[in-house]
mmCIF file of C-alpha atoms and ligand atoms in Angstrom:
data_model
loop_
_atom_site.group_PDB
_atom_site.id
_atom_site.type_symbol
_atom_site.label_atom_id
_atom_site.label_comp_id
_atom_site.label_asym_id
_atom_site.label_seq_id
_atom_site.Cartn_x
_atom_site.Cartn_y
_atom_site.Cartn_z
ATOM 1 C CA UNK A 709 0.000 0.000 0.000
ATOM 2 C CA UNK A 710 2.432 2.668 1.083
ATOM 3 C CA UNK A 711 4.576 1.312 -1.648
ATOM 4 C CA UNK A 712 2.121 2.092 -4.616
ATOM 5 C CA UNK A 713 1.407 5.558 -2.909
ATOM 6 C CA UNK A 714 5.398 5.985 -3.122
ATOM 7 C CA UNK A 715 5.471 4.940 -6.819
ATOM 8 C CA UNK A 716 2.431 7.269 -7.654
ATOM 9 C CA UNK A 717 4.233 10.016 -6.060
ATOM 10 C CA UNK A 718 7.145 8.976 -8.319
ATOM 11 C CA UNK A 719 9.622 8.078 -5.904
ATOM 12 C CA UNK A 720 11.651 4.407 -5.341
ATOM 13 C CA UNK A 721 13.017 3.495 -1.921
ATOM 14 C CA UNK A 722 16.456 1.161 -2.721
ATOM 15 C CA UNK A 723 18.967 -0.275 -0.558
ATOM 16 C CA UNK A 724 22.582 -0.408 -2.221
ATOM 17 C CA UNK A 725 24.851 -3.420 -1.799
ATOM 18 C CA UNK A 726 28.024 -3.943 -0.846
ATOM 19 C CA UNK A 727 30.573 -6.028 -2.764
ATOM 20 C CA UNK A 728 29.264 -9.494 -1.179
ATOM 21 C CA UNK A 729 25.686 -8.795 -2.082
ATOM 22 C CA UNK A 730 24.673 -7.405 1.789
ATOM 23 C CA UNK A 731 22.492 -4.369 1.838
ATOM 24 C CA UNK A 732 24.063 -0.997 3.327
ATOM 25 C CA UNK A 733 22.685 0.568 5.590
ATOM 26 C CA UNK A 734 19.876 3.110 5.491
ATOM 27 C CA UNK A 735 18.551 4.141 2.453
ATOM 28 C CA UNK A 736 18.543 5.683 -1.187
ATOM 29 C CA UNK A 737 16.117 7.490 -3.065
ATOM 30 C CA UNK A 738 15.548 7.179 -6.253
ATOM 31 C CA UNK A 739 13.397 9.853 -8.277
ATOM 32 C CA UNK A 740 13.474 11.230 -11.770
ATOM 33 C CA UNK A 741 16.750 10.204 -13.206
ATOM 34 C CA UNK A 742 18.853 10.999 -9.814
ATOM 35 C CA UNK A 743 19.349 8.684 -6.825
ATOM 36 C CA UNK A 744 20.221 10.132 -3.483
ATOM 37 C CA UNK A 745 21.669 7.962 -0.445
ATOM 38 C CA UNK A 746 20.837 8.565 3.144
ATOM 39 C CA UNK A 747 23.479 8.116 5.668
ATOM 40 C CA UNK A 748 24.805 5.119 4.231
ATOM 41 C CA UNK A 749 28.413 4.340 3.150
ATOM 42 C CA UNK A 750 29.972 4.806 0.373
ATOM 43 C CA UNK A 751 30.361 2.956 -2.566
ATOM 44 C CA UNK A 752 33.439 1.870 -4.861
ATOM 45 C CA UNK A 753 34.022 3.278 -8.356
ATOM 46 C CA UNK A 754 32.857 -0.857 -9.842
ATOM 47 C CA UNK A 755 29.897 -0.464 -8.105
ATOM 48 C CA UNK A 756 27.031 -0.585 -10.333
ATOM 49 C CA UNK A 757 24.967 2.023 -8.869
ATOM 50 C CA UNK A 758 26.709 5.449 -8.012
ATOM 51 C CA UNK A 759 24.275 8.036 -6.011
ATOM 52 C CA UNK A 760 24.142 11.552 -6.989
ATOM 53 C CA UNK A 761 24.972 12.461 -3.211
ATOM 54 C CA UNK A 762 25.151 11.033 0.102
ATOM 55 C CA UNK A 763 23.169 13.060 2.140
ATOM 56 C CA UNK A 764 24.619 12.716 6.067
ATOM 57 C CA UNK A 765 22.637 13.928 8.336
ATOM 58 C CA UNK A 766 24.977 13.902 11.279
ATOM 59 C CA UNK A 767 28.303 12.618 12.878
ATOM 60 C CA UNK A 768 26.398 9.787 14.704
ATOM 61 C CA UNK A 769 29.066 6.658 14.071
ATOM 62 C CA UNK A 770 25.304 4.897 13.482
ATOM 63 C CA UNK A 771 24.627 7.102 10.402
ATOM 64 C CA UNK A 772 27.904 6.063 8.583
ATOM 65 C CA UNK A 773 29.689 9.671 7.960
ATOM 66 C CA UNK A 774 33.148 7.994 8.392
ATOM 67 C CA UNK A 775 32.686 5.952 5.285
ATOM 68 C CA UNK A 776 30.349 8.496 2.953
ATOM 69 C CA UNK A 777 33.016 11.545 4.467
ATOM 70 C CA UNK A 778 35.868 10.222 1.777
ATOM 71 C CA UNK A 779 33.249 10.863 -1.370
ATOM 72 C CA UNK A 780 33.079 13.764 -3.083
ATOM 73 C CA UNK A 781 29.625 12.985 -3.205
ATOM 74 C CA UNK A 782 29.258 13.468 0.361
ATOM 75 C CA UNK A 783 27.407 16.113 1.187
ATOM 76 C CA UNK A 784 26.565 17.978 5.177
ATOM 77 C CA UNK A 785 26.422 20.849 6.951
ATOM 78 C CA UNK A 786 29.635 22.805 7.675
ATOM 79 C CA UNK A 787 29.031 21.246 11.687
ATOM 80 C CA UNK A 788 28.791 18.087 10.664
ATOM 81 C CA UNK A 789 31.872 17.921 8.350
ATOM 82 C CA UNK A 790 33.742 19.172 11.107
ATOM 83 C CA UNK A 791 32.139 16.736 14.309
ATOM 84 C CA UNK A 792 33.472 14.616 11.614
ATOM 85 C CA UNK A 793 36.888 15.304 10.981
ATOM 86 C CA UNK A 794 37.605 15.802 14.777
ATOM 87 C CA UNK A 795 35.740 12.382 15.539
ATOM 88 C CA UNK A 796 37.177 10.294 12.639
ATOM 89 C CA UNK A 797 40.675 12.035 12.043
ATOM 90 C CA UNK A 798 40.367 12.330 8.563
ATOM 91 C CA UNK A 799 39.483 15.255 5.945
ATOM 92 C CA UNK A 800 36.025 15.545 4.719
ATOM 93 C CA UNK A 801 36.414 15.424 1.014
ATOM 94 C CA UNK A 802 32.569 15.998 0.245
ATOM 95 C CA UNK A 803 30.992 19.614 -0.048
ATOM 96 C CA UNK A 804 29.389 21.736 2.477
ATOM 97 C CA UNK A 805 26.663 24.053 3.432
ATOM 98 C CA UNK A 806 25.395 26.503 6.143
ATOM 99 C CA UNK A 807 22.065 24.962 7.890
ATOM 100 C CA UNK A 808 19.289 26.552 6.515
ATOM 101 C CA UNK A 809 21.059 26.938 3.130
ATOM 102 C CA UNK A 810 19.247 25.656 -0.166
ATOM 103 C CA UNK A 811 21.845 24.330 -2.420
ATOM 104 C CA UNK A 812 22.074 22.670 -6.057
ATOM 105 C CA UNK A 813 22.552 18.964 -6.541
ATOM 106 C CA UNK A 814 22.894 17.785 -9.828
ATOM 107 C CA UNK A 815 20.084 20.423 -10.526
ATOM 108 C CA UNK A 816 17.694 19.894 -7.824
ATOM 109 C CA UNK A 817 17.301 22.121 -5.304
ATOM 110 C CA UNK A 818 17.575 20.938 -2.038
ATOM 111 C CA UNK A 819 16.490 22.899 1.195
ATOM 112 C CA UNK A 820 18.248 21.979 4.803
ATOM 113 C CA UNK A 821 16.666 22.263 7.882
ATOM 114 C CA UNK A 822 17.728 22.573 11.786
ATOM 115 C CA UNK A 823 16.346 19.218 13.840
ATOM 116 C CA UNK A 824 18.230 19.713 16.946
ATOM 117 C CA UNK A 825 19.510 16.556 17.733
ATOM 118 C CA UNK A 826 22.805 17.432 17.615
ATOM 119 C CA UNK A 827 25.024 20.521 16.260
ATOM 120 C CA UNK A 828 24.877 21.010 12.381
ATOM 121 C CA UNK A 829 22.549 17.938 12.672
ATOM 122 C CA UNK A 830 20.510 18.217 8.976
ATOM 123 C CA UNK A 831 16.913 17.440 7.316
ATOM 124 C CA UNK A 832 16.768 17.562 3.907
ATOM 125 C CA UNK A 833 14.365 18.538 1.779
ATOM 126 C CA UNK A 834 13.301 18.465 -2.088
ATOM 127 C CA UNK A 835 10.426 18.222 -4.778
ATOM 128 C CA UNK A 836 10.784 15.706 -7.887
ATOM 129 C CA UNK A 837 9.745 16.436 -11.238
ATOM 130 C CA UNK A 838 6.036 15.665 -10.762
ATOM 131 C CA UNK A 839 6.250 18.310 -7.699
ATOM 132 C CA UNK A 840 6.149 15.178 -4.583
ATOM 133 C CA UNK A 841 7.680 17.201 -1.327
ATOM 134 C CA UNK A 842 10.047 14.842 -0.153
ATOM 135 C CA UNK A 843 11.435 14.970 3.750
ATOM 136 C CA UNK A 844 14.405 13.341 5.199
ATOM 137 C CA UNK A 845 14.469 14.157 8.725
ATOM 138 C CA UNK A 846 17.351 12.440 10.528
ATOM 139 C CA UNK A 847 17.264 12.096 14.102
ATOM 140 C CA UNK A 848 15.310 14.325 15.694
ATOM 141 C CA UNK A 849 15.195 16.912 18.911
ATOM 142 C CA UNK A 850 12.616 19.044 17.925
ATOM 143 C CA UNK A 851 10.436 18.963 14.524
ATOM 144 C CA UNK A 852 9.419 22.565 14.315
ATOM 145 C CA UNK A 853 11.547 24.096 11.637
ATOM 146 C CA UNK A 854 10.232 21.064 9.338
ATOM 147 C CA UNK A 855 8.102 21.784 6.665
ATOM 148 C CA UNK A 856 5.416 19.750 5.295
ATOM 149 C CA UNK A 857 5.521 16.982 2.980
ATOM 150 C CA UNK A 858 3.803 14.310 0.781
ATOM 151 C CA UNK A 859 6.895 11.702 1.365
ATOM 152 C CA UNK A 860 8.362 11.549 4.499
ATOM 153 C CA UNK A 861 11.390 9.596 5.451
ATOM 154 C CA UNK A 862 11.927 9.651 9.767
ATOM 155 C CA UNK A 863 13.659 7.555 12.650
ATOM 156 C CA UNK A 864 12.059 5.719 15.322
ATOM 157 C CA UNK A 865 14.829 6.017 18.032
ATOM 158 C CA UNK A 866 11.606 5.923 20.667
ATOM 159 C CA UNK A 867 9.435 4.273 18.293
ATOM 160 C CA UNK A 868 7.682 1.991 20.186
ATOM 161 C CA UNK A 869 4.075 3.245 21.447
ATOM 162 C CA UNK A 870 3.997 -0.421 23.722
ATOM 163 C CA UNK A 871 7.478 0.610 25.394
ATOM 164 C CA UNK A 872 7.328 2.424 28.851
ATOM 165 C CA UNK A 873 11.193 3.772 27.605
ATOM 166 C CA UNK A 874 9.619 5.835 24.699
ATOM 167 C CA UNK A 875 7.832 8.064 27.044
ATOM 168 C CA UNK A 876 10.208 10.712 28.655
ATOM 169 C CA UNK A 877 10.793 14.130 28.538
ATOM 170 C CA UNK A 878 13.868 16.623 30.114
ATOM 171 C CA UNK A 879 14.272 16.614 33.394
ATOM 172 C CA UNK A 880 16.208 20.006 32.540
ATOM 173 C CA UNK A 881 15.490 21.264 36.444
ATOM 174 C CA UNK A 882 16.854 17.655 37.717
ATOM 175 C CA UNK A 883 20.160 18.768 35.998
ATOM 176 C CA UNK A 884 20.577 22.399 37.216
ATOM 177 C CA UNK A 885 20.189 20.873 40.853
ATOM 178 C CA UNK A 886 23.341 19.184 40.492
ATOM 179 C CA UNK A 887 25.143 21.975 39.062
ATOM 180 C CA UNK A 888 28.451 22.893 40.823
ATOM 181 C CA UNK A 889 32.139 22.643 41.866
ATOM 182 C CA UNK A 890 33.120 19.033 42.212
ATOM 183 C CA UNK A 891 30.269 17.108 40.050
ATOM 184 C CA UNK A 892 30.680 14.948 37.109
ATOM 185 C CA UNK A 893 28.248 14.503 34.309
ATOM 186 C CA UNK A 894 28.447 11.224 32.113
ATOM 187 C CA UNK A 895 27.848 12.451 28.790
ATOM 188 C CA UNK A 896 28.829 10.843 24.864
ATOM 189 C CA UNK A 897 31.359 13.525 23.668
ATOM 190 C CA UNK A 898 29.629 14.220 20.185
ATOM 191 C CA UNK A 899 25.745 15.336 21.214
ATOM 192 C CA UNK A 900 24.836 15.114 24.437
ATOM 193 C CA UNK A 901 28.131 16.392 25.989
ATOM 194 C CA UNK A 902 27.581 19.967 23.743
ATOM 195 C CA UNK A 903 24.031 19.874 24.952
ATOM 196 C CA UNK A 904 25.122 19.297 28.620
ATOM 197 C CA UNK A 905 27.767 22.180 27.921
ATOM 198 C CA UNK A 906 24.727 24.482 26.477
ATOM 199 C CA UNK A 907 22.347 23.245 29.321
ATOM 200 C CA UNK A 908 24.785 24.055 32.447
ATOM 201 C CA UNK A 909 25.913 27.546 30.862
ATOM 202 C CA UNK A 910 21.959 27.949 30.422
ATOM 203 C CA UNK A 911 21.310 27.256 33.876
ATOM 204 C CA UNK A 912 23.923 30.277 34.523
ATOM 205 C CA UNK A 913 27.000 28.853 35.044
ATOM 206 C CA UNK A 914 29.996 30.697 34.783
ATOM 207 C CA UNK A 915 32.952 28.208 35.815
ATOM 208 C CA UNK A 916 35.054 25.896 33.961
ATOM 209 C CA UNK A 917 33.942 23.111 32.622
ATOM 210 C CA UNK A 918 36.340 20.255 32.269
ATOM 211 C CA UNK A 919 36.131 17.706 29.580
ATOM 212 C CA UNK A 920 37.504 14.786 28.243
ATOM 213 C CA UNK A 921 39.700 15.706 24.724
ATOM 214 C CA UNK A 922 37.382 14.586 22.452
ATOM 215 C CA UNK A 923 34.501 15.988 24.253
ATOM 216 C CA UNK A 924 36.804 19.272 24.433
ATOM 217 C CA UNK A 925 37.515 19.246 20.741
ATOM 218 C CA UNK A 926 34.282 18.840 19.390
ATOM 219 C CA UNK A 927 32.739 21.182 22.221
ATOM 220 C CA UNK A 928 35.943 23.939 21.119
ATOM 221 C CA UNK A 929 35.030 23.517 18.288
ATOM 222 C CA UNK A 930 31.223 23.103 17.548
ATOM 223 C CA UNK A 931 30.444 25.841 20.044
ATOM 224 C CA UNK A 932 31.440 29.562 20.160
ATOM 225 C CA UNK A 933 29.462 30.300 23.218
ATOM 226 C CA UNK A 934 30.556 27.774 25.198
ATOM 227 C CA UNK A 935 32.326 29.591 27.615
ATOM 228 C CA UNK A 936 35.599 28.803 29.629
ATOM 229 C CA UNK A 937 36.937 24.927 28.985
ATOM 230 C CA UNK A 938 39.456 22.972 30.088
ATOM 231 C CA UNK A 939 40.968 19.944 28.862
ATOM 232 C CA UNK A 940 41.372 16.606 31.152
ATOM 233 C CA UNK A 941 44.620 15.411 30.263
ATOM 234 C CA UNK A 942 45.161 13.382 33.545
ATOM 235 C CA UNK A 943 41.947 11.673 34.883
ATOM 236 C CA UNK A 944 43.990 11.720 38.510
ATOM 237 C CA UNK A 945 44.554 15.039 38.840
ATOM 238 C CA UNK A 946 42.810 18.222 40.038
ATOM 239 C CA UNK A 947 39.684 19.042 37.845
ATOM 240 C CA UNK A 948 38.255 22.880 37.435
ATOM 241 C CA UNK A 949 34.737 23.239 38.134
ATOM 242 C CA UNK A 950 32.298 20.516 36.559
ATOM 243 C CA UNK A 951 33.537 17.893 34.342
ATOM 244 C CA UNK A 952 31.722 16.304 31.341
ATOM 245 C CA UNK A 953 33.278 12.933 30.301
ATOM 246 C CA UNK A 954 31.821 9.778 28.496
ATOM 247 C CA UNK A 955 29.780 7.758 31.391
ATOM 248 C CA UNK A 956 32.228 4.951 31.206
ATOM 249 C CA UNK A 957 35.025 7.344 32.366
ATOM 250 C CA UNK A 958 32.874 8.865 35.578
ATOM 251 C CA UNK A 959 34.662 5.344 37.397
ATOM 252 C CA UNK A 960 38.607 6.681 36.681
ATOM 253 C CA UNK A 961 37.795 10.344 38.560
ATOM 254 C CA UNK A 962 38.267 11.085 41.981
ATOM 255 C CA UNK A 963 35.989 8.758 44.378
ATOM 256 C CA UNK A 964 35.064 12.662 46.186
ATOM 257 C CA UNK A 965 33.158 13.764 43.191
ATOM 258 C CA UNK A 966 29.387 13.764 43.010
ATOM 259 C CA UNK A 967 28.531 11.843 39.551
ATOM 260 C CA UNK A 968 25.514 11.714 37.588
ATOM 261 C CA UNK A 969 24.835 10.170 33.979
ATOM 262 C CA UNK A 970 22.897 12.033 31.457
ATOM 263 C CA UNK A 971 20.603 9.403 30.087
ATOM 264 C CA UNK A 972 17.166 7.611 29.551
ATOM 265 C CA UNK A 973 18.437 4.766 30.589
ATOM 266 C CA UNK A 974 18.279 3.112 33.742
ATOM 267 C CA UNK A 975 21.052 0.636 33.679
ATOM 268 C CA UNK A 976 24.155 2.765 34.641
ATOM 269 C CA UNK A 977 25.970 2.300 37.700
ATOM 270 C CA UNK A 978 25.570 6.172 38.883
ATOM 271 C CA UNK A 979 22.139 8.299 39.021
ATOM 272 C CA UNK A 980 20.368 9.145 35.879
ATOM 273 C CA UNK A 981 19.351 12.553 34.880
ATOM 274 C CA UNK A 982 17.478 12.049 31.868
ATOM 275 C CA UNK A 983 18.249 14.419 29.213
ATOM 276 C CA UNK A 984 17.628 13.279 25.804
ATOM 277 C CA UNK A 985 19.030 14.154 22.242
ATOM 278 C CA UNK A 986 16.108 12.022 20.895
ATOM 279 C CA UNK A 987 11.804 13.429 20.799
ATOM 280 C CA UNK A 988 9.996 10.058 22.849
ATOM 281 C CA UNK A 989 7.583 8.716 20.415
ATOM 282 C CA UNK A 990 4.713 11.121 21.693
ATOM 283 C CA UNK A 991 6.737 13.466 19.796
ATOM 284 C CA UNK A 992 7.326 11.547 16.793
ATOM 285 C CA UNK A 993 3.961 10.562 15.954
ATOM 286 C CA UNK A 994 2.737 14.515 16.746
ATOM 287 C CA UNK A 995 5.753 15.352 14.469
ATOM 288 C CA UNK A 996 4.332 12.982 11.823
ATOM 289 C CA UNK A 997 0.642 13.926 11.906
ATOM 290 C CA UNK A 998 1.690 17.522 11.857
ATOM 291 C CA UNK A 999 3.932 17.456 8.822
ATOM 292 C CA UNK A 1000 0.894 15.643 6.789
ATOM 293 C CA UNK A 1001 2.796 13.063 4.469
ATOM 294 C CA UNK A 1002 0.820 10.884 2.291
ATOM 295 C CA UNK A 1003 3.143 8.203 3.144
ATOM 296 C CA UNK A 1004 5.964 7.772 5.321
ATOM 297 C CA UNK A 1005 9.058 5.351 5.243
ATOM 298 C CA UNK A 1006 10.700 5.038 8.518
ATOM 299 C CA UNK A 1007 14.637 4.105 8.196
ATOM 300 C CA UNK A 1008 16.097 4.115 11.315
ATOM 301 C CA UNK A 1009 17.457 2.200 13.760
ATOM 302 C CA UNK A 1010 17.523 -1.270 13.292
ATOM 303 C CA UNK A 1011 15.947 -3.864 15.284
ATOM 304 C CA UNK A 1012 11.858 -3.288 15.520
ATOM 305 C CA UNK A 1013 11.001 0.169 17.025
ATOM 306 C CA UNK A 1014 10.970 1.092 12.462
ATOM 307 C CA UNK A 1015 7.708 -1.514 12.053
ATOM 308 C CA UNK A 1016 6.149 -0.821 15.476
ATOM 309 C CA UNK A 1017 5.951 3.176 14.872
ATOM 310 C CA UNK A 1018 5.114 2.008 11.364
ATOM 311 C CA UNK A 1019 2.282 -0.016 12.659
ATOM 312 C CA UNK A 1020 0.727 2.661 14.814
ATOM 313 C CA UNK A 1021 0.970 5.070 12.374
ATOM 314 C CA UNK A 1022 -0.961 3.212 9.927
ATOM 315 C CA UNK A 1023 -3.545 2.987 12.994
ATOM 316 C CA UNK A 1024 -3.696 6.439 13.384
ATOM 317 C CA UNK A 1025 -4.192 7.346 9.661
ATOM 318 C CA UNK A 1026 -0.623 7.726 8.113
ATOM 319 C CA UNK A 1027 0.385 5.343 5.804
ATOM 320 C CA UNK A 1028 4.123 4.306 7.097
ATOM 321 C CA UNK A 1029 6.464 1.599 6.329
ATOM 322 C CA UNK A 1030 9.583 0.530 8.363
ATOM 323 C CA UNK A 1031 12.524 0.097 5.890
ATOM 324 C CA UNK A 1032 12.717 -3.658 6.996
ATOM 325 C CA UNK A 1033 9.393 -4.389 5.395
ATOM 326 C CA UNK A 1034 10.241 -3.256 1.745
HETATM 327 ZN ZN1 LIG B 659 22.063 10.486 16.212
#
């Protein structure tokens, strides 16, 4: 069903292949005479099939920017390329564009569009010939700056309407409690750690904040407002003011310091704060009905949270499809 709508509307979901015949991951578009690939890797010059572009829509390892980053086909915002480069170690060899930019592949135009999930993190969005509003939306925060579509292609991080985990919002007020000299806040260094940075400084603090180095990097250099930063070198020593490190570093600092794990999870060893890059799925279905697709193809993550949103979107009135059903 949402397959015919898709073909009416003049647009082919396909998976690419790698050399042994295996699918990579995510998914391509193909429209008109041009093919575009969503945050999937890259392909070899004997490969059959050669996208226009890989659209990335952020320096999540789980959206496969270290392979697409080596194509000049690649293509992200000017955050991304860098979260990139300082994650991977390598130089971006694709192009580039300010968020909110519309820019020119292969002819089409193709708006980009803030989601919030992380910094430079990118939806994309264009019309085929026969004038179908396609939406990519990545991961995402906050679906506001979104504009409406006929096809839309969205996550289902916290997909699962049956799944007491997909319900949660910011405990933004639990955090600023904890804010002071001599805490520790478990946070992944690309994402959460520059929204931790953005939340504390929020909250109206002026200290340091001491980070891990790749946490520093990317924070140095994702975020001009981030106020003053210091890098941990030695996890023994003295730390300035708070520290933001990955969770499974909170064990090597000082036994003295008060430590908390920015998470929805409930499985770490220290206190959870939750604090969320993700939108729970009471957010992603009110995203979906809101943007008013005809159809919608949902394409990440793996495993099943894809077919269940899928499912109760098709109960609610949207056509969907989880990319493991096609
Ligand atoms: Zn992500």
């Amino acid at each position: 069903m949402v397959q015919s709508i898709m073909a009416s509307m003049g647009v082919s979901p396909i998976r690419l292949t790698n050399t042994r015949g295996n699918y990579r991951p995510h998914v391509s578009l193909s429209f008109d005479e041009h093919i575009f690939a969503i945050d999937t890797s890259r392909t070899f010059k004997k490969d059959l099939v050669q996208p226009d572009a890989y659209l990335i829509t952020h320096a999540h390892s789980d959206h496969n920017g270290k392979s697409a980053m080596l194509s000049p086909s690649a293509v992200c915002s000017k955050e991304t390329a860098l979260a990139l480069e300082i994650r991977f170690g390598r130089e971006y060899k694709g192009r580039t564009f300010r968020l909110g930019d519309t820019i020119d592949i292969n002819g089409i135009e193709v708006s980009t569009h803030p989601n919030h999930h992380t910094i430079g993190s990118t939806a994309f969005s264009w019309e085929n010939e026969q004038g179908t509003r396609i939406l990519v939306t990545g991961d995402v925060k906050d679906s506001s700056h979104l504009p409406d579509c006929d096809l839309l292609v969205t996550e289902a991080n916290y997909g699962d309407p049956a799944d007491p985990a997909c319900y949660f919002e910011d405990d933004v007020i639990g955090l600023e409690q904890v804010i002071g000299d001599n805490v520790a806040l478990g946070a992944y260094a690309f994402g959460k750690a520059q929204r931790a940075v953005s939340l504390v400084r929020n909250a109206g603090w002026q200290g340091a904040i001491s980070m891990d180095s790749m946490g520093y990097n990317l924070t140095k250099g994702l975020m001009s407002d981030c106020g003053p930063l210091s890098e941990i070198l030695e996890y023994n020593g003295r730390h300035e003011g708070m520290v933001i490190v990955p969770p499974w570093d909170l064990g090597k600092l000082p036994g003295s310091m008060k430590k908390y794990v920015l998470t929805g999870r409930q499985d770490y060893y220290y206190p959870a704060i939750n604090i969320s890059d993700h939108m729970d799925v009471t957010g992603l279905v009110d995203m979906v009905t809101g943007l008013k697709p005809e159809a919608t193809l949902v394409y990440h993550p793996g495993g099943d949270r894809p077919s269940k949103l899928a499912e109760h979107l098709n109960k609610v009135g949207c056509p969907a499809v989880a990319l493991s059903e096609l």
